[in-house]
Structure formats: C-alpha cells, structure tokens
C-alpha cells in the first residue's frame, strides 16, 4: 500500500503480520475465458472483482472480546467490472478504489493467498488513502452497492458471501455497518445492532425526531428505540417511510425497531391492543422487539409522568408476560423483552415464561456498571441493552460520566471523546446500547468505536469510578423496593429523573 492514493498488496516482508488476499467471485462469470490466459484460468481471476487484503493479527488479549485475529482491508475497485483489477493489485500496479476495514475471527471460505507481510502503518495509510478518494458506499448485511466517480456500478455484482456476517467499518466513506448479536429467544429470527438511536424526547433539541432518524439511517444506524410514552412513534414511522422513498433502505426489514408498553397498559387484556396501536402509529406490520417498560402497573388512562403512587395497581407479571408471548406467536413482534427488571424480578418471570425475555434494557454506564445484573442476564441468555450510557438526564449536579476527570484523561490518551470511551467500554462488555443524540456530528462520532480498543490499564482506572444509579424510578414518591435492594452501592434517593433519559 502506498500513500499516493493507491492500494496494493505489499510483497515487502518488513512488517509484522502475514498478509493474505482473498478474491470474491461474482454471481455471474464476467469476461471471456481467454482473458488473462493460463494464469487467470488457473485461479479463475476473471470471475473476481472484489477481493480483500487480510492481515493475520495476533490477539492483544485472548480474554478481551475486542481482540481480533484478523484485520481485513477490503478493497473495492473503482471499476469493479474490470477483469484485470485483481491481478493488477496482486502484481503491484495501481488500481483506484476505496478501502473498508473488517475484523474477522477466521479466514473466509474462499481461497486466500499469502502475498507478504503488513507494514506497521498499514491502517494509517489506508485511512489517509480514503481521504483522497471521493466515494459513497452503501453497505447492507449481505450486499454492497458501490457508487463511484466513474459511474454507477451494477449492484448485482457486489454480493458478499457467507463471511459478510462480519460487519464493516468504512473509513472515510458514507456509512458504518454496525455489528449485531442474535437475540437468543427469538429462534434466530432477528439480530439486534449493538448500537441504536434513542428517541426519548429532549426539550433542548432543535432537531425533530423525524429528521434525526432519517439522518441516522443515512449514517448507518439501523436500530431505533422508541416507546409509547415518548410520543415519538408517529415521527419514527414517518422517518422510516421517507427513508424508503429516498432509497436509503430497500425494505423495512433492514431496520430494527423497538418500542415499549407504558405502565397504564401493563394489564393482560391491554397488551395486544397497545401493540396494535403502536404498529398503526409506526406504520409497520411488525416490531423487531417489544418491551415492558417498567415492572409496575398503573390504572388505565393517559400517560402521566411522574406517576403518583396512588395510581399504581398490583402488577400481574405472569398475565402480562403471557400476553407478550402471544404477541410474538402472532408475528406482531419478532422478539419480546423487558426493561428495568432486577435479578429478582427476572427470576420470577423466568419461572413461568415459555418464551424467555430476549432483552433486558437497563441503565448501564461507567458510573453504574451493573456487574451482577449483567452476569445474571448472560447466564440466562438475555441480551442486555444499556440506556443512559453517557449518564445524561440528571436535573441537577455534575454528570458523573461526561464530567469525570479519569474519563477525560482516557479520551485524550486515545484521541477520542469521552462519549466514545463510554460506548466502546459498553461494546467491549458484550452489551448492546441505545445512545441518544440528534446532533449530526455526535451521531457520527458515536459510531466510530469499532476499530480500536481500551487497554488493561484503562480498565483498571475505569473500575475505580464511583458507582451510583441515575434512574431511580418513574413514580413520585419513589418506590424503594423497585430494585429489590440489588444495587451494588448505596443509592441516594433524591428525585433526579427526567424524561430525556428513559421513562
């Protein structure tokens, strides 16, 4: 690879890691068989337009989930129809294109050839290279559509194969394809992106929810987290329709939509009607995930916040959950889950559930790390989604995350923002996260967390951060038994809850 705006496989063995090239076959044979003659024929190079340079990295720390064995520079030629592209790069000649970064745990099934060793500054040069190459890449789960200065390439020629399970981080390009995890209780029907956009209303925001969701889709977000109590379902639905009309997505199936049932509908006979109402408002036929917002019930009626304790009624957890299971069986939601459930409440739910909760969405951030709850959920196959990852929403006082001096030091050391440090930590814990920002630049920054790692020293410093829950509960006065006294540190029961965090 050279810094002059070209990418090529280096035969120089001065680097540290082995470099392989993997060629990806087209869906249909391109070019006459006489092309490239015997050399091309032996390797079927006229069938290839899409190939990868694979750097065989050694894991930094085998116990660290952010450690990858393979770092892949996935090269997209400017002219993917040119049958000479693969041979040109392998022989060291310049071929214009764009470079994507992938992380793999094993080589793809297609043939791979060892061509040399990487240079130590390979990633830096690839990044600089992309800054000089104007391109727009749209990447889907199993599809890559490449639009270049040379014209619109045939999208049928850009089908990835089974290895594109691997998720792509595009340097200097238009979008980021976000890693996903399988929701265990949904029978493998749905994968949830590890980062989603929260839509809880925020009085200070000057951007509408509809515009924010459309912009987020442009940037690569695919998970959108709503709730009936947020009053944003109509805006989210309108944004989805606009994204379809603009061609930002080809179908609703490319999105992961979550919404939640409010406590006034937390009654067995109201679950299905509430879901049907949300679907109508969202203009959708199904949800990807439907959550019980809080493990309490209030008298049916309008959404009020905070909820007066006099409005609360006994929560029929078993009856409500059976109604949630029926919603999944009817195909109205691909998966069901809960939010703000303690270990004790999860144990009770699991004792009678025939479909276990796929997700428990709870507060997790560097000032409230929830180790015990996370370990319990992991042992039961329940995916944890973190809300309030940046600890925003307190009505007074300093932010124990964003204003933390230790985290500011880590951000400076990594040349990242404090928010990126927080989100990277959550990602490395194996969690999914809902981050709320309608600011275009911060949306972009929140996705720039997949190509670097925190160090063991970082983890040591993070472990020393004082722990305290931010979200105390949705009632006034607070329910002191809501969390079943499971907090790992003393809580200060002052009312700091606001709508901008999570209802």
Coordinates of C-alpha atoms in Angstrom, one line a residue:
X1 CA 0.0 0.0 0.0
X2 CA 1.3 3.5 -0.8
X3 CA 0.3 6.9 0.4
X4 CA 0.0 8.3 -3.1
X5 CA -3.7 7.3 -3.3
X6 CA -3.4 3.7 -4.4
X7 CA -3.8 0.5 -2.6
X8 CA -1.7 -2.5 -3.4
X9 CA -0.7 -5.8 -1.7
X10 CA 2.9 -5.3 -0.5
X11 CA 5.5 -8.0 -1.1
X12 CA 7.9 -6.3 1.3
X13 CA 8.5 -8.5 4.3
X14 CA 9.4 -5.7 6.7
X15 CA 6.1 -5.7 8.6
X16 CA 5.0 -7.9 11.5
X17 CA 1.9 -9.7 10.2
X18 CA 1.1 -12.0 7.4
X19 CA -1.0 -10.6 4.6
X20 CA -3.4 -12.7 2.5
X21 CA -5.5 -11.9 -0.5
X22 CA -9.0 -13.4 -0.8
X23 CA -10.9 -13.0 -4.1
X24 CA -14.6 -12.9 -4.1
X25 CA -16.5 -14.5 -7.0
X26 CA -19.1 -12.6 -8.9
X27 CA -22.6 -14.1 -9.1
X28 CA -22.2 -14.4 -12.8
X29 CA -19.0 -15.1 -14.8
X30 CA -17.5 -11.9 -16.3
X31 CA -15.3 -11.8 -19.3
X32 CA -14.3 -14.3 -22.0
X33 CA -12.2 -17.3 -20.9
X34 CA -9.2 -16.1 -23.0
X35 CA -8.7 -13.2 -20.6
X36 CA -5.5 -13.4 -18.6
X37 CA -4.8 -16.7 -20.4
X38 CA -3.3 -19.5 -18.3
X39 CA -2.5 -17.6 -15.1
X40 CA -6.0 -16.2 -14.9
X41 CA -7.6 -19.5 -15.9
X42 CA -5.8 -21.4 -13.1
X43 CA -7.1 -19.0 -10.5
X44 CA -10.4 -18.1 -12.2
X45 CA -9.4 -14.4 -11.8
X46 CA -11.9 -13.3 -14.5
X47 CA -14.6 -14.3 -12.0
X48 CA -13.3 -11.9 -9.4
X49 CA -13.9 -8.2 -9.0
X50 CA -13.9 -8.0 -5.2
X51 CA -11.0 -9.0 -3.1
X52 CA -9.6 -8.4 0.4
X53 CA -6.2 -7.9 1.9
X54 CA -6.2 -9.8 5.2
X55 CA -3.7 -9.1 7.9
X56 CA -3.4 -12.0 10.2
X57 CA -3.3 -10.2 13.6
X58 CA -2.4 -11.8 16.8
X59 CA -5.0 -11.1 19.6
X60 CA -3.9 -8.5 22.0
X61 CA -5.6 -10.2 24.9
X62 CA -7.4 -13.5 24.5
X63 CA -9.9 -12.7 27.2
X64 CA -10.7 -9.3 25.7
X65 CA -13.7 -9.5 23.3
X66 CA -12.3 -6.6 21.3
X67 CA -9.3 -8.6 20.3
X68 CA -9.5 -9.9 16.7
X69 CA -7.2 -12.4 15.0
X70 CA -7.7 -10.9 11.6
X71 CA -7.7 -7.3 10.4
X72 CA -9.1 -7.1 6.9
X73 CA -8.7 -4.2 4.4
X74 CA -11.5 -4.9 2.0
X75 CA -10.7 -3.2 -1.4
X76 CA -13.5 -2.0 -3.6
X77 CA -12.1 -1.2 -7.1
X78 CA -13.4 2.0 -8.8
X79 CA -14.2 -0.1 -11.9
X80 CA -15.5 -3.5 -10.4
X81 CA -16.2 -4.7 -13.9
X82 CA -12.5 -4.7 -14.9
X83 CA -11.4 -8.3 -15.0
X84 CA -7.7 -7.2 -14.6
X85 CA -8.3 -5.5 -11.3
X86 CA -7.4 -8.4 -9.0
X87 CA -4.2 -9.3 -11.0
X88 CA -3.2 -5.6 -11.2
X89 CA -3.2 -5.2 -7.5
X90 CA -1.5 -8.5 -6.8
X91 CA 1.2 -7.5 -9.3
X92 CA 1.7 -4.2 -7.5
X93 CA 0.1 -1.9 -10.1
X94 CA -2.1 1.0 -9.1
X95 CA -5.9 0.5 -9.1
X96 CA -8.2 3.2 -7.8
X97 CA -10.8 2.2 -5.4
X98 CA -12.0 2.5 -1.8
X99 CA -10.8 0.6 1.3
X100 CA -13.1 -0.8 4.0
X101 CA -11.8 -2.2 7.3
X102 CA -13.2 -5.5 8.6
X103 CA -12.5 -7.6 11.6
X104 CA -12.6 -11.4 11.3
X105 CA -12.0 -14.3 13.6
X106 CA -11.2 -16.7 10.7
X107 CA -10.5 -16.6 7.0
X108 CA -13.5 -16.7 4.7
X109 CA -14.2 -19.9 2.9
X110 CA -13.0 -18.6 -0.4
X111 CA -9.4 -19.2 -1.4
X112 CA -6.8 -17.0 0.2
X113 CA -3.2 -16.4 -0.9
X114 CA -0.3 -15.3 1.3
X115 CA 1.2 -12.4 -0.5
X116 CA 3.6 -10.9 2.1
X117 CA 3.7 -9.1 5.4
X118 CA 2.0 -5.9 6.5
X119 CA 3.6 -2.6 7.1
X120 CA 3.3 -1.2 10.6
X121 CA 1.5 1.9 9.4
X122 CA -1.0 0.0 7.2
X123 CA -4.1 1.2 8.9
X124 CA -2.9 4.8 9.0
X125 CA -2.1 4.8 5.3
X126 CA -5.4 3.2 4.4
X127 CA -7.2 6.0 6.3
X128 CA -5.2 8.7 4.5
X129 CA -5.8 6.9 1.2
X130 CA -9.6 7.1 1.7
X131 CA -9.4 10.8 2.4
X132 CA -8.1 11.4 -1.1
X133 CA -10.8 9.2 -2.8
X134 CA -14.3 10.5 -3.1
X135 CA -16.8 7.7 -3.0
X136 CA -20.1 6.8 -1.5
X137 CA -20.6 3.3 -0.3
X138 CA -23.9 1.8 0.9
X139 CA -23.4 -1.4 2.8
X140 CA -26.1 -3.8 3.8
X141 CA -26.0 -7.1 5.7
X142 CA -25.3 -9.2 2.6
X143 CA -25.0 -6.6 -0.1
X144 CA -22.7 -3.8 -1.2
X145 CA -23.7 -1.1 -3.6
X146 CA -20.8 1.0 -4.8
X147 CA -21.3 4.4 -6.4
X148 CA -18.2 6.0 -7.7
X149 CA -17.0 8.9 -9.7
X150 CA -16.8 6.6 -12.7
X151 CA -20.5 6.0 -12.6
X152 CA -23.0 3.6 -11.0
X153 CA -21.7 0.0 -10.9
X154 CA -24.1 -2.9 -11.3
X155 CA -25.2 -3.7 -7.7
X156 CA -25.8 -7.3 -8.6
X157 CA -22.1 -7.7 -9.0
X158 CA -21.5 -6.7 -5.4
X159 CA -22.9 -9.6 -3.4
X160 CA -21.0 -10.6 -0.4
X161 CA -20.8 -14.3 0.6
X162 CA -21.2 -16.0 4.0
X163 CA -18.2 -14.2 5.5
X164 CA -20.0 -10.9 5.5
X165 CA -21.6 -11.8 8.6
X166 CA -18.6 -9.8 9.5
X167 CA -19.6 -6.3 9.9
X168 CA -17.9 -3.4 8.2
X169 CA -16.3 -0.2 9.4
X170 CA -15.9 2.1 6.4
X171 CA -13.1 4.6 6.8
X172 CA -13.8 7.9 5.1
X173 CA -16.9 6.7 3.4
X174 CA -20.6 7.3 3.9
X175 CA -21.9 4.8 6.4
X176 CA -20.9 2.3 9.1
X177 CA -22.4 -1.2 9.1
X178 CA -22.9 -1.9 12.8
X179 CA -22.1 -5.2 14.4
X180 CA -25.1 -7.3 15.5
X181 CA -25.9 -10.0 18.0
X182 CA -28.5 -12.7 17.8
X183 CA -31.5 -12.5 20.2
X184 CA -31.5 -16.0 21.7
X185 CA -35.2 -16.3 22.5
X186 CA -36.3 -15.2 19.0
X187 CA -35.2 -18.5 17.4
X188 CA -32.5 -16.8 15.4
X189 CA -35.2 -14.7 13.6
X190 CA -33.6 -11.4 14.3
X191 CA -30.2 -9.8 15.0
X192 CA -30.0 -6.6 17.1
X193 CA -27.4 -4.0 16.1
X194 CA -25.1 -3.3 19.0
X195 CA -25.8 0.4 18.9
X196 CA -29.1 2.1 18.3
X197 CA -30.5 5.6 18.4
X198 CA -32.7 6.5 21.3
X199 CA -35.7 8.7 20.7
X200 CA -36.8 9.8 24.2
X201 CA -37.9 13.5 23.9
X202 CA -35.5 16.2 24.8
X203 CA -36.7 19.7 25.3
X204 CA -33.4 21.3 24.3
X205 CA -33.2 19.5 20.9
X206 CA -33.7 21.8 17.9
X207 CA -33.9 18.8 15.5
X208 CA -37.1 16.9 15.0
X209 CA -37.3 13.2 15.7
X210 CA -38.2 12.5 12.1
X211 CA -35.2 14.4 10.7
X212 CA -32.9 12.8 13.2
X213 CA -34.0 9.3 12.3
X214 CA -33.6 10.0 8.6
X215 CA -30.1 11.4 9.2
X216 CA -29.2 8.4 11.4
X217 CA -30.3 6.0 8.7
X218 CA -28.0 7.9 6.2
X219 CA -25.1 7.4 8.6
X220 CA -25.7 3.7 9.1
X221 CA -27.9 3.4 12.1
X222 CA -30.4 0.6 11.8
X223 CA -31.8 0.2 15.4
X224 CA -34.3 2.8 16.6
X225 CA -35.6 2.6 20.2
X226 CA -39.0 4.2 20.9
X227 CA -41.8 3.9 23.5
X228 CA -45.4 4.6 23.5
X229 CA -44.8 7.1 26.4
X230 CA -42.3 9.1 24.4
X231 CA -44.9 10.3 21.9
X232 CA -42.5 9.8 19.0
X233 CA -43.8 6.7 17.3
X234 CA -45.6 8.7 14.6
X235 CA -42.3 10.6 13.8
X236 CA -40.3 7.4 13.7
X237 CA -42.8 5.9 11.4
X238 CA -42.8 8.9 9.1
X239 CA -39.0 8.8 9.0
X240 CA -39.0 5.1 8.0
X241 CA -41.4 5.9 5.1
X242 CA -39.2 8.8 4.0
X243 CA -36.1 6.6 4.1
X244 CA -37.8 4.1 1.9
X245 CA -38.9 6.7 -0.5
X246 CA -35.3 8.2 -0.7
X247 CA -33.8 4.8 -1.3
X248 CA -31.7 4.9 2.0
X249 CA -33.0 1.4 2.7
X250 CA -34.6 -1.0 0.3
X251 CA -37.1 -2.5 2.7
X252 CA -38.3 -2.2 6.3
X253 CA -36.6 -5.5 7.1
X254 CA -33.3 -3.7 7.1
X255 CA -34.3 -1.8 10.2
X256 CA -34.6 -3.0 13.9
X257 CA -37.5 -1.2 15.6
X258 CA -38.1 -1.4 19.3
X259 CA -40.9 0.2 21.2
X260 CA -42.2 -0.2 24.8
X261 CA -45.5 -0.6 26.5
X262 CA -46.3 2.0 29.2
X263 CA -47.4 1.1 32.7
X264 CA -51.0 2.2 32.1
X265 CA -51.3 -0.6 29.6
X266 CA -49.4 -3.1 31.7
X267 CA -52.5 -5.3 32.0
X268 CA -53.0 -8.7 30.4
X269 CA -56.0 -7.6 28.3
X270 CA -54.4 -4.3 27.1
X271 CA -51.0 -5.7 25.9
X272 CA -52.2 -6.7 22.4
X273 CA -54.3 -3.6 21.8
X274 CA -51.4 -1.4 22.9
X275 CA -49.1 -3.2 20.5
X276 CA -51.6 -2.9 17.6
X277 CA -51.9 0.8 18.3
X278 CA -48.1 1.3 18.3
X279 CA -47.8 -0.6 15.0
X280 CA -50.5 1.6 13.4
X281 CA -48.8 4.7 14.6
X282 CA -45.4 3.5 13.4
X283 CA -46.9 2.4 10.0
X284 CA -45.4 -1.1 10.5
X285 CA -46.7 -4.6 10.2
X286 CA -44.4 -5.9 12.9
X287 CA -41.9 -4.9 15.5
X288 CA -38.5 -6.4 16.0
X289 CA -38.6 -6.0 19.8
X290 CA -41.4 -5.2 22.2
X291 CA -40.5 -4.4 25.8
X292 CA -42.3 -4.0 29.1
X293 CA -41.1 -0.5 30.0
X294 CA -41.3 -0.9 33.8
X295 CA -42.2 -3.8 36.1
X296 CA -45.2 -1.9 37.6
X297 CA -48.8 -1.3 36.6
X298 CA -50.9 1.9 36.8
X299 CA -54.6 2.5 36.3
X300 CA -55.5 2.6 32.6
X301 CA -55.6 6.1 31.2
X302 CA -53.4 8.8 29.8
X303 CA -49.7 8.9 30.2
X304 CA -48.7 11.0 33.2
X305 CA -45.1 11.5 34.4
X306 CA -44.0 11.0 37.1
X307 CA -46.7 8.6 38.2
X308 CA -48.4 9.2 41.5
X309 CA -48.2 6.2 43.8
X310 CA -51.9 6.4 44.3
X311 CA -52.3 5.5 40.6
X312 CA -50.5 2.2 41.0
X313 CA -52.2 -1.2 41.0
X314 CA -50.8 -4.7 41.5
X315 CA -48.6 -5.8 38.6
X316 CA -49.8 -9.2 37.1
X317 CA -46.4 -10.2 35.8
X318 CA -47.4 -13.6 34.7
X319 CA -50.6 -12.5 32.9
X320 CA -48.8 -9.6 31.2
X321 CA -46.0 -11.9 30.1
X322 CA -48.3 -14.5 28.6
X323 CA -49.9 -11.7 26.6
X324 CA -46.5 -10.6 25.4
X325 CA -45.7 -14.2 24.3
X326 CA -49.0 -14.3 22.4
X327 CA -47.9 -11.1 20.5
X328 CA -44.7 -12.9 19.4
X329 CA -46.6 -16.0 18.4
X330 CA -48.9 -13.9 16.3
X331 CA -45.9 -12.5 14.4
X332 CA -46.6 -8.9 15.5
X333 CA -43.1 -8.8 17.1
X334 CA -40.0 -10.8 16.4
X335 CA -38.9 -10.8 20.0
X336 CA -40.1 -9.7 23.4
X337 CA -38.3 -8.4 26.4
X338 CA -38.3 -6.2 29.5
X339 CA -36.8 -3.0 30.8
X340 CA -35.7 -2.0 34.3
X341 CA -36.0 -5.6 35.7
X342 CA -33.9 -6.6 38.7
X343 CA -32.4 -10.0 39.1
X344 CA -35.2 -11.0 41.5
X345 CA -37.9 -9.9 39.0
X346 CA -36.2 -11.7 36.2
X347 CA -36.1 -14.9 38.2
X348 CA -39.8 -14.7 38.9
X349 CA -40.5 -14.1 35.2
X350 CA -38.3 -17.0 34.1
X351 CA -40.1 -19.3 36.5
X352 CA -43.3 -19.3 34.3
X353 CA -42.2 -17.9 30.9
X354 CA -42.5 -20.2 27.9
X355 CA -40.6 -17.6 25.8
X356 CA -37.9 -16.1 27.9
X357 CA -37.2 -12.4 27.5
X358 CA -34.7 -11.7 24.7
X359 CA -33.6 -8.4 26.2
X360 CA -33.4 -6.5 29.5
X361 CA -32.9 -2.8 28.8
X362 CA -31.4 -1.2 31.9
X363 CA -29.2 1.7 32.9
X364 CA -25.6 0.8 32.3
X365 CA -22.8 3.4 32.2
X366 CA -19.3 3.8 33.6
X367 CA -20.7 5.3 36.8
X368 CA -23.3 2.5 37.2
X369 CA -21.8 -0.7 35.7
X370 CA -24.3 -3.3 37.0
X371 CA -21.9 -6.2 37.1
X372 CA -24.2 -8.6 39.0
X373 CA -27.2 -8.0 36.8
X374 CA -25.2 -8.3 33.6
X375 CA -23.7 -11.6 34.7
X376 CA -27.1 -13.0 35.6
X377 CA -28.5 -12.0 32.2
X378 CA -25.6 -13.5 30.4
X379 CA -26.1 -16.8 32.3
X380 CA -29.7 -16.9 31.2
X381 CA -29.1 -15.9 27.5
X382 CA -30.7 -12.5 28.0
X383 CA -29.1 -9.7 26.0
X384 CA -28.5 -6.5 28.0
X385 CA -29.2 -3.2 26.3
X386 CA -27.7 -0.2 28.0
X387 CA -29.7 3.1 28.2
X388 CA -28.3 6.3 29.6
X389 CA -24.8 5.2 28.5
X390 CA -23.5 8.8 28.9
X391 CA -25.4 9.4 32.1
X392 CA -27.3 12.3 30.7
X393 CA -30.6 13.4 32.2
X394 CA -29.9 14.4 35.7
X395 CA -31.8 17.6 36.6
X396 CA -29.0 19.0 38.7
X397 CA -25.4 18.4 39.7
X398 CA -22.4 17.3 37.6
X399 CA -22.5 14.4 35.2
X400 CA -20.6 11.6 36.8
X401 CA -19.6 10.3 33.4
X402 CA -19.1 13.2 31.0
X403 CA -17.5 15.4 33.6
X404 CA -15.3 12.6 35.0
X405 CA -11.6 13.6 35.1
X406 CA -10.4 10.0 34.6
X407 CA -12.5 9.5 31.5
X408 CA -11.3 12.8 30.1
X409 CA -7.8 11.6 30.5
X410 CA -8.6 8.3 28.8
X411 CA -10.3 10.3 26.0
X412 CA -7.2 12.4 25.5
X413 CA -4.9 9.4 25.5
X414 CA -6.9 7.7 22.8
X415 CA -7.7 10.9 20.8
X416 CA -11.4 10.1 21.3
X417 CA -14.3 11.8 23.0
X418 CA -15.5 10.8 26.5
X419 CA -18.7 9.6 24.8
X420 CA -16.7 7.3 22.6
X421 CA -14.8 5.9 25.6
X422 CA -18.1 5.2 27.3
X423 CA -19.6 3.5 24.3
X424 CA -16.5 1.5 23.5
X425 CA -16.5 0.1 27.1
X426 CA -20.1 -0.9 26.7
X427 CA -19.4 -2.6 23.4
X428 CA -16.4 -4.5 24.9
X429 CA -18.7 -5.8 27.7
X430 CA -20.7 -7.6 25.0
X431 CA -23.7 -5.4 25.5
X432 CA -25.9 -3.5 23.1
X433 CA -26.6 0.2 23.7
X434 CA -29.1 2.9 22.9
X435 CA -27.4 6.3 22.6
X436 CA -29.4 9.5 22.3
X437 CA -28.2 12.4 20.2
X438 CA -29.9 14.2 17.4
X439 CA -26.7 16.2 16.6
X440 CA -25.4 15.1 13.2
X441 CA -21.7 15.1 14.2
X442 CA -22.2 13.4 17.5
X443 CA -24.3 10.7 15.8
X444 CA -21.3 10.1 13.6
X445 CA -18.8 10.0 16.5
X446 CA -20.9 7.5 18.4
X447 CA -20.4 5.0 15.5
X448 CA -16.6 5.5 15.5
X449 CA -16.0 2.9 18.2
X450 CA -15.3 -0.3 16.4
X451 CA -11.7 -0.1 15.2
X452 CA -9.8 0.5 18.5
X453 CA -9.6 -1.0 22.0
X454 CA -9.4 0.0 25.6
X455 CA -6.3 -1.2 27.4
X456 CA -5.9 -3.2 30.6
X457 CA -4.7 0.0 32.3
X458 CA -7.8 1.8 31.1
X459 CA -10.0 -1.0 32.7
X460 CA -8.1 -0.6 35.9
X461 CA -8.9 3.1 36.0
X462 CA -12.5 2.6 35.0
X463 CA -13.0 0.1 37.8
X464 CA -12.2 2.8 40.4
X465 CA -15.0 5.1 39.3
X466 CA -17.7 5.7 42.0
X467 CA -20.9 3.9 41.3
X468 CA -24.4 5.3 41.7
X469 CA -27.7 4.8 40.0
X470 CA -29.1 7.7 38.0
X471 CA -32.5 6.5 37.1
X472 CA -34.4 5.9 40.4
X473 CA -37.8 5.1 39.1
X474 CA -40.9 6.6 37.3
X475 CA -43.0 7.3 40.4
X476 CA -43.4 10.1 42.9
X477 CA -42.6 9.4 45.6
X478 CA -40.1 6.7 44.6
X479 CA -40.7 3.0 45.2
X480 CA -37.9 2.0 47.5
X481 CA -38.4 -1.7 46.6
X482 CA -38.4 -1.2 42.9
X483 CA -34.9 -2.5 42.5
X484 CA -35.2 -5.2 45.3
X485 CA -32.2 -3.7 47.1
X486 CA -29.8 -5.1 44.5
X487 CA -27.7 -2.1 43.9
X488 CA -24.0 -2.7 44.4
X489 CA -23.5 0.7 46.1
X490 CA -25.6 2.9 48.4
X491 CA -28.2 4.9 46.4
X492 CA -29.1 8.4 47.2
X493 CA -32.9 8.6 46.8
X494 CA -33.2 12.1 45.5
X495 CA -35.6 12.7 42.6
X496 CA -33.3 13.3 39.6
X497 CA -35.3 11.6 36.9
X498 CA -36.2 13.4 33.8
X499 CA -38.0 12.4 30.6
X500 CA -34.8 12.9 28.5
X501 CA -33.2 9.8 30.0
X502 CA -35.6 7.0 29.9
X503 CA -39.1 6.8 31.2

